[in-house]
Amino acid sequence: MSDTLVEIKNLTFNREERCIYNGISLNIPKGKVTAIMGPSGIGKTTLLRLIGGQLKPASGDILFAGQNIPELSRSALYEIRKRISMLFQSGALFTDMSVFDNVAFPIREHTKLPENIIEKMVMMKLEVVGLRGARHLKPSELSGGMARRAALARAIALDPELILYDEPFAGQDPISMGVIVRLIKDLNDALGLTSVVVSHDVHEVMSIADYIYIVAEQKIIGQGTPDEIRAQQSPLVRQFIKGEHDGPVPFHFPAKDFKDDLLGGKL
Amino acid sequence: MIKRFGQLGHTTLELLAGLGRALIILLSAITHMPNIRKGYPLFVKQVYSVGVLSLIIIIVSGLFIGMVLALQGHGVLIDYGAEASLGPMVALSLLRELGPVVTALLFAGRAGSALTAEIGLMKATEQLSSMEMMAVDPLRRVIAPRFWAGLFCMPLLAAIFSMVGIFGSHLVGVVWLGVDQGTFWSVMQGDVDFADIVNGTIKAVSFAFVVTWIAVFKGYDCVPTSEGISRATTSSVVQASLVVLGLDFILTAIMFT
């Protein structure tokens, strides 16, 4: 049996005229936390959407347990998605439902379990994320960190094989961040999940990831275990890890010469 | 010149692509009629949201339009000694035209705009995406119940509008201006055919279909930003209103000429 759950081969993806990925390949091993890091705006979330089949690549394969996601029919894709969960950056909780109903949503949709069993399942998931007491609250009554945890409970409601985390630490205070870091690692180990964490929070990702890919300039510029990444000498990787404001990844958005812009009249 | 042709081609292609997307959504909504187990509670919730909550505006508008019709009609008819025809005049105006048309315009403004904004906001906050990722089709879960609820509620609202309008005209014509009550009702009964009611209902169902279709499509297809939602909501109301008026002319030409 293969140790790889998701295999991406020669993936190219363009958004309108702009090339986001140019022939990248990477593997997501089973049962591990794999991190995909890189500066903002290089298409990390896009990669998750490609794995989830919400976007189609221009070329290349995305194999999930051996099935090529871009080639699947709509119904086959929906079957595959029952084995995948995604934690959105915003949480994406349904605003017209309570926390309880949000977590119960995928269970009610995909099973015919009686309500008393669903109730117990939801309570167990909420207990894991520490929100059993907040089950009656609406998403608008939750803090950012609580909303992220409620969304995490919903994401694990049906015990998926793969969880895709889209910037799980963005906008969190240090305590919430610590809680989410611990939850991702614990859930991965306890439930035997495979996790893909997309983030640019270097410290947090380094603390939980088993393997890291650093993406920039439409390709993978570095990969390895956290220790291997720290030891890499590539200027691009070093700039990202150390958080230097300028370097191979430029501070300035591409533009014509500053002097020409100032003196050349029309902007 | 070539650039203009290019732009024209681009606009035409965009229009056709938009129409294609709208048809896909419509087909999906039609084929996902709410079922008893899961769809029915969603449908009932939407009936409350788009139907019950629209009742006040429909009843108040119907009442005033009926009263104004009676006032204006009485002023003209009395010059010819024909105030006995006030009942059928008001009833036919409401059943054939004003009931379906004004209800559709009010429905587009009250419920259509709310549907577009709600679906647009669900898209902007990634609720539709998250649903897709949970292997739940948003076209079935979100769009279809709203579409069917709109299709179900608007003709009923149009019927209520016409009834309340006739009641309003009775208040003004009979109670206030002194038209004979027996004449008012009996002439109305004699002059209004069953075909008028059927034609009015066909109009109401047709308008419900286009208004709800436009509303859900505009929400689902909007650019997921605050500006995009605002544009989608405005264009939902404007386009639905224009289509209703245009369609009304076509249906009237077919039915009454």
Short mmCIF file of C-alpha atoms in Angstrom, two decimals:
data_model
loop_
_atom_site.label_atom_id
_atom_site.label_comp_id
_atom_site.label_asym_id
_atom_site.label_seq_id
_atom_site.Cartn_x
_atom_site.Cartn_y
_atom_site.Cartn_z
CA MET A 1 0.00 0.00 0.00
CA SER A 2 1.32 3.40 -0.95
CA ASP A 3 2.37 5.79 1.80
CA THR A 4 1.30 8.77 -0.27
CA LEU A 5 -2.30 9.99 -0.01
CA VAL A 6 -2.10 12.91 -2.42
CA GLU A 7 0.31 13.10 -5.31
CA ILE A 8 0.60 16.20 -7.45
CA LYS A 9 2.44 15.77 -10.74
CA ASN A 10 3.57 18.56 -13.08
CA LEU A 11 0.71 20.83 -12.07
CA THR A 12 0.26 24.02 -14.05
CA PHE A 13 -2.47 26.49 -13.16
CA ASN A 14 -3.18 29.91 -14.63
CA ARG A 15 -5.56 32.54 -13.40
CA GLU A 16 -6.58 34.52 -16.48
CA GLU A 17 -3.23 35.65 -17.93
CA ARG A 18 -1.24 35.07 -14.75
CA CYS A 19 0.66 31.83 -14.16
CA ILE A 20 0.18 30.66 -10.55
CA TYR A 21 1.90 27.26 -10.74
CA ASN A 22 4.29 26.13 -13.42
CA GLY A 23 4.75 22.38 -13.41
CA ILE A 24 5.01 21.74 -9.67
CA SER A 25 5.09 18.25 -8.17
CA LEU A 26 4.68 17.27 -4.54
CA ASN A 27 3.56 14.37 -2.38
CA ILE A 28 1.40 14.40 0.73
CA PRO A 29 2.29 11.38 2.87
CA LYS A 30 -0.41 9.48 4.76
CA GLY A 31 -0.81 10.18 8.46
CA LYS A 32 1.58 13.14 8.49
CA VAL A 33 1.24 16.91 8.80
CA THR A 34 2.50 18.44 5.58
CA ALA A 35 2.90 22.19 5.45
CA ILE A 36 2.84 24.35 2.38
CA MET A 37 4.42 27.70 3.10
CA GLY A 38 5.15 30.75 1.06
CA PRO A 39 4.60 34.48 0.85
CA SER A 40 1.07 35.88 0.61
CA GLY A 41 -0.55 35.86 -2.79
CA ILE A 42 1.44 33.03 -4.37
CA GLY A 43 -1.59 30.74 -4.54
CA LYS A 44 -1.36 28.54 -1.46
CA THR A 45 -5.14 28.55 -1.01
CA THR A 46 -5.46 27.90 -4.75
CA LEU A 47 -3.46 24.71 -4.25
CA LEU A 48 -5.95 23.52 -1.62
CA ARG A 49 -8.84 24.30 -3.94
CA LEU A 50 -7.12 22.34 -6.70
CA ILE A 51 -6.74 19.34 -4.38
CA GLY A 52 -10.42 19.69 -3.39
CA GLY A 53 -11.46 19.81 -7.05
CA GLN A 54 -12.96 23.30 -6.82
CA LEU A 55 -10.54 24.49 -9.49
CA LYS A 56 -9.26 22.69 -12.55
CA PRO A 57 -5.57 22.86 -13.51
CA ALA A 58 -4.40 23.79 -17.00
CA SER A 59 -2.36 20.58 -17.00
CA GLY A 60 -0.99 17.99 -14.63
CA ASP A 61 -2.43 15.35 -12.31
CA ILE A 62 -3.73 15.55 -8.74
CA LEU A 63 -4.06 12.02 -7.46
CA PHE A 64 -6.03 11.37 -4.28
CA ALA A 65 -5.71 7.74 -3.21
CA GLY A 66 -4.88 6.96 -6.84
CA GLN A 67 -7.83 8.82 -8.40
CA ASN A 68 -7.07 11.78 -10.63
CA ILE A 69 -9.25 14.60 -9.23
CA PRO A 70 -9.39 16.87 -12.34
CA GLU A 71 -10.69 13.98 -14.44
CA LEU A 72 -13.45 12.86 -12.06
CA SER A 73 -17.13 13.29 -12.90
CA ARG A 74 -19.15 15.57 -10.65
CA SER A 75 -20.70 12.67 -8.74
CA ALA A 76 -17.34 10.89 -8.33
CA LEU A 77 -15.79 14.14 -7.10
CA TYR A 78 -18.56 14.54 -4.51
CA GLU A 79 -17.91 10.96 -3.34
CA ILE A 80 -14.20 11.76 -2.93
CA ARG A 81 -15.02 14.95 -1.03
CA LYS A 82 -16.76 12.89 1.65
CA ARG A 83 -13.24 11.70 2.53
CA ILE A 84 -11.74 15.21 2.52
CA SER A 85 -12.41 18.18 4.80
CA MET A 86 -11.28 21.73 4.51
CA LEU A 87 -10.93 24.32 7.23
CA PHE A 88 -11.45 27.67 5.55
CA GLN A 89 -9.55 30.76 6.60
CA SER A 90 -12.79 32.50 7.55
CA GLY A 91 -14.21 29.38 9.20
CA ALA A 92 -17.12 29.59 6.72
CA LEU A 93 -19.64 28.58 9.38
CA PHE A 94 -23.27 28.78 8.31
CA THR A 95 -24.46 31.99 9.89
CA ASP A 96 -28.11 30.95 10.15
CA MET A 97 -27.28 27.88 12.26
CA SER A 98 -26.02 27.38 15.80
CA VAL A 99 -22.59 25.88 16.47
CA PHE A 100 -24.30 22.54 17.17
CA ASP A 101 -26.19 22.55 13.88
CA ASN A 102 -23.07 23.58 11.98
CA VAL A 103 -21.20 20.55 13.30
CA ALA A 104 -24.22 18.30 12.77
CA PHE A 105 -24.65 19.56 9.20
CA PRO A 106 -22.36 17.10 7.36
CA ILE A 107 -23.59 14.20 9.51
CA ARG A 108 -27.23 15.00 8.76
CA GLU A 109 -26.47 15.42 5.07
CA HIS A 110 -24.53 12.21 4.56
CA THR A 111 -26.00 9.76 7.04
CA LYS A 112 -29.44 8.64 8.14
CA LEU A 113 -28.46 8.37 11.79
CA PRO A 114 -31.13 9.09 14.41
CA GLU A 115 -30.98 12.48 16.07
CA ASN A 116 -29.87 11.11 19.47
CA ILE A 117 -26.78 9.50 17.89
CA ILE A 118 -26.02 12.69 15.92
CA GLU A 119 -26.28 14.64 19.18
CA LYS A 120 -23.69 12.40 20.84
CA MET A 121 -21.34 12.59 17.85
CA VAL A 122 -21.55 16.38 17.77
CA MET A 123 -20.94 16.63 21.51
CA MET A 124 -17.82 14.50 21.16
CA LYS A 125 -16.46 16.68 18.37
CA LEU A 126 -17.25 19.87 20.29
CA GLU A 127 -15.61 18.45 23.40
CA VAL A 128 -12.41 17.89 21.40
CA VAL A 129 -12.26 21.55 20.41
CA GLY A 130 -13.45 22.77 23.82
CA LEU A 131 -16.73 24.28 22.63
CA ARG A 132 -19.31 21.92 24.11
CA GLY A 133 -20.54 24.79 26.26
CA ALA A 134 -20.92 27.07 23.23
CA ARG A 135 -23.11 24.71 21.24
CA HIS A 136 -26.18 26.95 21.35
CA LEU A 137 -24.33 30.08 20.21
CA LYS A 138 -24.60 31.48 16.71
CA PRO A 139 -21.38 32.04 14.71
CA SER A 140 -21.81 35.82 15.10
CA GLU A 141 -21.51 35.37 18.88
CA LEU A 142 -18.14 33.59 18.65
CA SER A 143 -14.68 35.12 18.74
CA GLY A 144 -12.38 34.53 15.75
CA GLY A 145 -10.55 31.72 17.53
CA MET A 146 -13.76 30.04 18.67
CA ALA A 147 -15.20 30.24 15.16
CA ARG A 148 -12.06 28.57 13.80
CA ARG A 149 -12.37 25.81 16.41
CA ALA A 150 -16.08 25.33 15.69
CA ALA A 151 -15.24 25.04 11.99
CA LEU A 152 -12.57 22.49 12.92
CA ALA A 153 -15.16 20.44 14.82
CA ARG A 154 -17.35 20.52 11.71
CA ALA A 155 -14.39 19.52 9.54
CA ILE A 156 -13.76 16.38 11.61
CA ALA A 157 -17.45 15.54 12.03
CA LEU A 158 -17.31 12.63 9.58
CA ASP A 159 -13.74 11.56 10.43
CA PRO A 160 -12.19 12.43 7.06
CA GLU A 161 -8.96 10.93 5.76
CA LEU A 162 -7.52 14.27 4.75
CA ILE A 163 -7.95 17.73 6.25
CA LEU A 164 -6.87 20.81 4.35
CA TYR A 165 -6.17 23.78 6.64
CA ASP A 166 -6.24 27.16 4.91
CA GLU A 167 -4.23 29.67 6.97
CA PRO A 168 -5.46 28.26 10.30
CA PHE A 169 -3.38 30.71 12.35
CA ALA A 170 -4.19 33.92 10.48
CA GLY A 171 -5.57 36.69 12.69
CA GLN A 172 -5.41 34.65 15.91
CA ASP A 173 -4.19 35.89 19.27
CA PRO A 174 -1.27 33.91 20.78
CA ILE A 175 -3.53 31.81 23.02
CA SER A 176 -5.94 30.85 20.21
CA MET A 177 -2.96 30.20 17.97
CA GLY A 178 -1.43 27.86 20.56
CA VAL A 179 -4.76 26.05 20.94
CA ILE A 180 -5.14 25.55 17.19
CA VAL A 181 -1.55 24.41 16.78
CA ARG A 182 -2.09 21.78 19.47
CA LEU A 183 -5.44 20.72 18.02
CA ILE A 184 -4.04 20.18 14.54
CA LYS A 185 -1.21 18.04 15.84
CA ASP A 186 -3.35 16.10 18.33
CA LEU A 187 -6.13 15.43 15.85
CA ASN A 188 -3.65 14.27 13.27
CA ASP A 189 -2.00 11.85 15.67
CA ALA A 190 -5.09 10.68 17.55
CA LEU A 191 -7.41 10.16 14.57
CA GLY A 192 -4.72 9.04 12.13
CA LEU A 193 -5.60 11.81 9.71
CA THR A 194 -3.48 13.29 7.00
CA SER A 195 -3.17 17.06 7.30
CA VAL A 196 -2.13 19.72 4.83
CA VAL A 197 -1.50 23.08 6.47
CA VAL A 198 -1.20 26.11 4.25
CA SER A 199 0.31 28.99 6.16
CA HIS A 200 2.96 31.67 6.28
CA ASP A 201 3.36 31.54 10.05
CA VAL A 202 6.85 30.04 10.07
CA HIS A 203 7.26 29.37 13.78
CA GLU A 204 3.89 27.64 14.28
CA VAL A 205 4.20 25.54 11.14
CA MET A 206 7.75 24.46 11.98
CA SER A 207 6.53 23.25 15.37
CA ILE A 208 3.94 20.79 14.03
CA ALA A 209 4.86 19.89 10.44
CA ASP A 210 6.47 16.59 9.55
CA TYR A 211 7.41 17.82 6.10
CA ILE A 212 7.41 21.31 4.58
CA TYR A 213 7.18 22.63 1.03
CA ILE A 214 8.04 26.27 0.43
CA VAL A 215 6.37 27.71 -2.64
CA ALA A 216 7.33 30.93 -4.41
CA GLU A 217 7.65 32.17 -7.97
CA GLN A 218 5.24 29.51 -9.31
CA LYS A 219 7.38 26.60 -8.13
CA ILE A 220 8.64 24.78 -5.06
CA ILE A 221 11.78 26.53 -3.87
CA GLY A 222 12.53 24.34 -0.89
CA GLN A 223 11.34 21.20 0.84
CA GLY A 224 12.27 18.97 3.73
CA THR A 225 11.68 18.33 7.41
CA PRO A 226 11.67 21.45 9.64
CA ASP A 227 15.33 20.83 10.54
CA GLU A 228 16.30 20.43 6.90
CA ILE A 229 14.48 23.64 6.02
CA ARG A 230 16.30 25.54 8.78
CA ALA A 231 19.60 24.25 7.46
CA GLN A 232 18.96 25.21 3.84
CA GLN A 233 21.25 27.81 2.32
CA SER A 234 19.04 28.91 -0.58
CA PRO A 235 18.66 32.73 -0.35
CA LEU A 236 14.95 32.46 -1.19
CA VAL A 237 14.29 29.96 1.59
CA ARG A 238 16.43 31.84 4.07
CA GLN A 239 14.66 35.11 3.33
CA PHE A 240 11.28 33.51 3.96
CA ILE A 241 12.29 31.66 7.12
CA LYS A 242 13.98 34.71 8.62
CA GLY A 243 11.28 37.09 7.49
CA GLU A 244 13.63 39.55 5.78
CA HIS A 245 11.71 42.33 4.07
CA ASP A 246 13.70 42.34 0.83
CA GLY A 247 15.71 39.80 -1.04
CA PRO A 248 15.10 37.35 -3.87
CA VAL A 249 11.37 37.71 -3.10
CA PRO A 250 11.16 41.43 -3.79
CA PHE A 251 9.49 43.93 -1.44
CA HIS A 252 8.20 45.91 -4.45
CA PHE A 253 5.47 44.72 -6.75
CA PRO A 254 6.94 44.68 -10.29
CA ALA A 255 6.84 48.22 -11.72
CA LYS A 256 8.79 50.41 -14.10
CA ASP A 257 11.66 52.51 -12.84
CA PHE A 258 10.69 54.80 -9.90
CA LYS A 259 12.38 57.85 -11.48
CA ASP A 260 10.56 57.27 -14.78
CA ASP A 261 7.25 57.03 -12.91
CA LEU A 262 7.87 60.31 -11.06
CA LEU A 263 9.19 62.28 -14.01
CA GLY A 264 7.44 60.56 -16.87
CA GLY A 265 4.10 62.38 -16.56
CA LYS A 266 1.06 60.15 -16.82
CA LEU A 267 0.84 57.34 -14.27
CA MET B 1 -12.89 49.76 -35.67
CA ILE B 2 -11.42 46.28 -35.21
CA LYS B 3 -11.15 46.98 -31.49
CA ARG B 4 -14.86 47.85 -31.36
CA PHE B 5 -15.76 44.62 -33.12
CA GLY B 6 -13.55 42.80 -30.66
CA GLN B 7 -15.32 44.43 -27.75
CA LEU B 8 -18.70 43.59 -29.25
CA GLY B 9 -17.63 39.97 -29.67
CA HIS B 10 -16.31 39.88 -26.11
CA THR B 11 -19.54 41.33 -24.71
CA THR B 12 -21.64 38.88 -26.75
CA LEU B 13 -19.56 35.94 -25.55
CA GLU B 14 -19.87 37.08 -21.93
CA LEU B 15 -23.62 37.45 -22.35
CA LEU B 16 -23.95 33.97 -23.81
CA ALA B 17 -21.73 32.49 -21.11
CA GLY B 18 -23.88 34.21 -18.45
CA LEU B 19 -27.03 32.84 -20.07
CA GLY B 20 -25.48 29.38 -20.09
CA ARG B 21 -24.64 29.60 -16.38
CA ALA B 22 -28.16 30.86 -15.64
CA LEU B 23 -29.66 27.90 -17.53
CA ILE B 24 -27.48 25.43 -15.64
CA ILE B 25 -28.66 26.89 -12.33
CA LEU B 26 -32.28 26.80 -13.49
CA LEU B 27 -32.04 23.18 -14.63
CA SER B 28 -30.40 22.22 -11.38
CA ALA B 29 -33.07 24.01 -9.33
CA ILE B 30 -35.88 22.41 -11.32
CA THR B 31 -34.43 18.91 -11.06
CA HIS B 32 -33.85 19.25 -7.31
CA MET B 33 -37.45 19.66 -6.25
CA PRO B 34 -37.55 19.55 -2.43
CA ASN B 35 -38.08 16.02 -1.15
CA ILE B 36 -39.94 15.09 2.01
CA ARG B 37 -37.02 14.13 4.28
CA LYS B 38 -34.46 16.87 3.75
CA GLY B 39 -35.86 19.35 1.26
CA TYR B 40 -39.25 19.97 2.87
CA PRO B 41 -38.01 21.78 6.04
CA LEU B 42 -35.74 23.97 3.89
CA PHE B 43 -38.63 24.74 1.56
CA VAL B 44 -40.94 25.68 4.46
CA LYS B 45 -38.26 27.95 5.92
CA GLN B 46 -37.91 29.74 2.61
CA VAL B 47 -41.70 30.00 2.19
CA TYR B 48 -41.71 31.88 5.48
CA SER B 49 -38.78 34.04 4.45
CA VAL B 50 -39.91 35.02 0.94
CA GLY B 51 -43.68 34.57 1.30
CA VAL B 52 -44.91 35.22 4.82
CA LEU B 53 -42.55 38.13 5.39
CA SER B 54 -43.72 39.73 2.11
CA LEU B 55 -47.37 39.65 3.21
CA ILE B 56 -47.44 43.08 4.85
CA ILE B 57 -46.13 44.98 1.82
CA ILE B 58 -48.45 43.03 -0.50
CA ILE B 59 -51.56 43.59 1.63
CA VAL B 60 -50.90 47.30 2.22
CA SER B 61 -50.07 47.93 -1.45
CA GLY B 62 -53.07 45.93 -2.64
CA LEU B 63 -55.40 47.83 -0.34
CA PHE B 64 -54.22 51.26 -1.48
CA ILE B 65 -54.09 50.38 -5.17
CA GLY B 66 -57.63 49.02 -4.97
CA MET B 67 -58.82 52.18 -3.21
CA VAL B 68 -57.11 54.47 -5.74
CA LEU B 69 -58.55 52.46 -8.65
CA ALA B 70 -62.05 52.85 -7.20
CA LEU B 71 -61.58 56.58 -6.66
CA GLN B 72 -60.24 57.22 -10.16
CA GLY B 73 -62.68 54.82 -11.81
CA HIS B 74 -65.68 56.27 -10.04
CA GLY B 75 -64.69 59.79 -11.14
CA VAL B 76 -64.71 58.78 -14.80
CA LEU B 77 -67.61 56.30 -14.79
CA ILE B 78 -70.04 58.61 -13.00
CA ASP B 79 -69.84 61.10 -15.90
CA TYR B 80 -71.42 58.44 -18.11
CA GLY B 81 -73.78 57.13 -15.47
CA ALA B 82 -71.85 53.88 -15.49
CA GLU B 83 -70.74 53.68 -11.87
CA ALA B 84 -72.36 50.24 -11.74
CA SER B 85 -69.38 49.04 -13.78
CA LEU B 86 -66.95 50.05 -11.04
CA GLY B 87 -66.80 46.50 -9.65
CA PRO B 88 -65.83 44.72 -12.88
CA MET B 89 -63.47 47.54 -13.87
CA VAL B 90 -61.51 47.20 -10.65
CA ALA B 91 -61.67 43.40 -10.58
CA LEU B 92 -60.53 42.99 -14.19
CA SER B 93 -57.72 45.53 -13.77
CA LEU B 94 -56.46 43.69 -10.71
CA LEU B 95 -56.91 40.11 -11.87
CA ARG B 96 -55.59 40.59 -15.38
CA GLU B 97 -52.83 43.14 -14.87
CA LEU B 98 -52.14 44.90 -11.60
CA GLY B 99 -52.30 41.87 -9.34
CA PRO B 100 -49.61 39.82 -11.08
CA VAL B 101 -47.50 42.77 -12.30
CA VAL B 102 -47.39 44.90 -9.15
CA THR B 103 -46.95 41.81 -6.96
CA ALA B 104 -44.03 40.70 -9.15
CA LEU B 105 -42.41 44.16 -8.92
CA LEU B 106 -42.88 44.29 -5.15
CA PHE B 107 -41.71 40.69 -4.83
CA ALA B 108 -38.56 41.48 -6.83
CA GLY B 109 -37.87 44.44 -4.54
CA ARG B 110 -38.68 42.73 -1.25
CA ALA B 111 -37.89 39.02 -1.62
CA GLY B 112 -35.78 38.93 -4.82
CA SER B 113 -33.25 41.44 -3.52
CA ALA B 114 -33.06 39.58 -0.19
CA LEU B 115 -32.46 36.27 -1.97
CA THR B 116 -29.69 37.75 -4.12
CA ALA B 117 -27.98 39.46 -1.19
CA GLU B 118 -28.24 36.38 1.03
CA ILE B 119 -26.82 33.98 -1.56
CA GLY B 120 -24.15 36.53 -2.55
CA LEU B 121 -23.07 36.94 1.04
CA MET B 122 -22.96 33.17 1.49
CA LYS B 123 -20.65 33.06 -1.50
CA ALA B 124 -18.45 35.91 -0.23
CA THR B 125 -18.08 34.28 3.19
CA GLU B 126 -17.14 30.94 1.58
CA GLN B 127 -20.24 29.21 2.94
CA LEU B 128 -21.08 27.88 -0.52
CA SER B 129 -17.49 26.71 -1.05
CA SER B 130 -17.42 24.98 2.31
CA MET B 131 -20.69 23.26 1.43
CA GLU B 132 -19.16 22.02 -1.82
CA MET B 133 -16.12 20.75 0.05
CA MET B 134 -18.45 18.85 2.41
CA ALA B 135 -19.82 17.10 -0.69
CA VAL B 136 -23.12 18.95 -0.38
CA ASP B 137 -24.29 20.54 -3.62
CA PRO B 138 -25.20 24.20 -2.92
CA LEU B 139 -27.48 24.16 -5.95
CA ARG B 140 -29.58 21.50 -4.22
CA ARG B 141 -29.20 22.75 -0.64
CA VAL B 142 -29.36 26.54 -1.14
CA ILE B 143 -30.68 27.41 -4.59
CA ALA B 144 -33.43 24.82 -5.18
CA PRO B 145 -35.47 25.45 -1.98
CA ARG B 146 -35.37 29.20 -2.57
CA PHE B 147 -36.39 28.82 -6.21
CA TRP B 148 -39.33 26.54 -5.42
CA ALA B 149 -40.42 28.71 -2.50
CA GLY B 150 -40.47 31.80 -4.76
CA LEU B 151 -42.38 29.92 -7.43
CA PHE B 152 -44.92 28.75 -4.84
CA CYS B 153 -45.36 32.00 -2.92
CA MET B 154 -45.55 34.70 -5.57
CA PRO B 155 -48.76 33.49 -7.29
CA LEU B 156 -50.39 33.20 -3.85
CA LEU B 157 -49.24 36.72 -3.00
CA ALA B 158 -50.68 37.94 -6.33
CA ALA B 159 -54.02 36.34 -5.46
CA ILE B 160 -53.97 37.97 -2.02
CA PHE B 161 -53.05 41.30 -3.63
CA SER B 162 -56.06 41.12 -5.99
CA MET B 163 -58.44 40.09 -3.19
CA VAL B 164 -57.31 42.87 -0.90
CA GLY B 165 -57.43 45.33 -3.83
CA ILE B 166 -61.05 44.39 -4.54
CA PHE B 167 -61.82 44.79 -0.84
CA GLY B 168 -60.17 48.26 -0.91
CA SER B 169 -62.23 49.27 -3.94
CA HIS B 170 -65.35 48.09 -2.13
CA LEU B 171 -64.46 50.28 0.84
CA VAL B 172 -64.10 53.35 -1.37
CA GLY B 173 -66.75 52.62 -4.00
CA VAL B 174 -69.53 51.19 -1.84
CA VAL B 175 -68.87 52.39 1.71
CA TRP B 176 -67.54 55.85 0.91
CA LEU B 177 -68.88 56.89 -2.52
CA GLY B 178 -72.23 55.12 -2.22
CA VAL B 179 -72.23 52.72 -5.17
CA ASP B 180 -74.94 50.12 -4.63
CA GLN B 181 -73.46 47.08 -2.93
CA GLY B 182 -75.60 44.53 -4.78
CA THR B 183 -74.81 46.12 -8.14
CA PHE B 184 -71.10 46.31 -7.30
CA TRP B 185 -70.81 42.57 -6.60
CA SER B 186 -73.33 41.18 -9.09
CA VAL B 187 -71.98 43.10 -12.10
CA MET B 188 -68.48 42.06 -11.08
CA GLN B 189 -69.59 38.44 -10.87
CA GLY B 190 -71.24 38.65 -14.27
CA ASP B 191 -68.36 40.32 -16.10
CA VAL B 192 -65.36 38.47 -14.69
CA ASP B 193 -64.82 35.16 -16.48
CA PHE B 194 -63.03 32.15 -15.15
CA ALA B 195 -60.58 32.69 -18.05
CA ASP B 196 -59.56 36.03 -16.51
CA ILE B 197 -58.59 34.29 -13.29
CA VAL B 198 -56.71 31.56 -15.21
CA ASN B 199 -54.87 34.12 -17.35
CA GLY B 200 -53.95 36.17 -14.29
CA THR B 201 -52.66 33.04 -12.58
CA ILE B 202 -50.59 32.07 -15.64
CA LYS B 203 -49.07 35.55 -15.58
CA ALA B 204 -48.32 35.33 -11.85
CA VAL B 205 -46.64 31.93 -12.21
CA SER B 206 -44.59 33.17 -15.19
CA PHE B 207 -43.45 36.26 -13.28
CA ALA B 208 -42.66 34.19 -10.20
CA PHE B 209 -40.51 31.95 -12.37
CA VAL B 210 -38.43 34.74 -13.92
CA VAL B 211 -38.14 36.92 -10.79
CA THR B 212 -36.97 34.03 -8.59
CA TRP B 213 -34.68 32.66 -11.30
CA ILE B 214 -33.01 36.04 -11.78
CA ALA B 215 -32.71 36.56 -8.00
CA VAL B 216 -31.02 33.23 -7.24
CA PHE B 217 -28.81 33.37 -10.33
CA LYS B 218 -27.59 36.90 -9.59
CA GLY B 219 -26.68 35.89 -6.04
CA TYR B 220 -24.95 32.67 -7.07
CA ASP B 221 -23.07 34.30 -9.93
CA CYS B 222 -22.04 37.53 -8.17
CA VAL B 223 -18.48 38.71 -7.67
CA PRO B 224 -17.89 37.77 -4.01
CA THR B 225 -17.04 41.24 -2.72
CA SER B 226 -19.16 43.93 -1.07
CA GLU B 227 -19.29 45.86 -4.33
CA GLY B 228 -20.12 42.70 -6.27
CA ILE B 229 -23.03 41.85 -3.96
CA SER B 230 -24.32 45.41 -4.13
CA ARG B 231 -24.22 45.34 -7.95
CA ALA B 232 -25.84 41.93 -8.09
CA THR B 233 -28.67 43.01 -5.79
CA THR B 234 -29.37 46.14 -7.81
CA SER B 235 -29.24 44.34 -11.13
CA SER B 236 -31.45 41.55 -9.76
CA VAL B 237 -34.25 44.04 -9.00
CA VAL B 238 -33.77 46.12 -12.18
CA GLN B 239 -33.56 43.15 -14.55
CA ALA B 240 -36.43 41.28 -12.89
CA SER B 241 -38.65 44.40 -13.08
CA LEU B 242 -37.86 45.00 -16.76
CA VAL B 243 -38.34 41.35 -17.69
CA VAL B 244 -41.69 41.29 -15.84
CA LEU B 245 -42.93 44.37 -17.73
CA GLY B 246 -41.75 43.02 -21.09
CA LEU B 247 -43.17 39.57 -20.43
CA ASP B 248 -46.46 41.12 -19.32
CA PHE B 249 -46.82 42.84 -22.68
CA ILE B 250 -46.15 39.58 -24.54
CA LEU B 251 -48.55 37.56 -22.39
CA THR B 252 -51.25 40.23 -22.64
CA ALA B 253 -50.86 40.29 -26.43
CA ILE B 254 -51.24 36.51 -26.53
CA MET B 255 -54.12 36.26 -24.04
CA PHE B 256 -56.31 39.24 -24.71
CA THR B 257 -56.03 40.02 -28.42
#
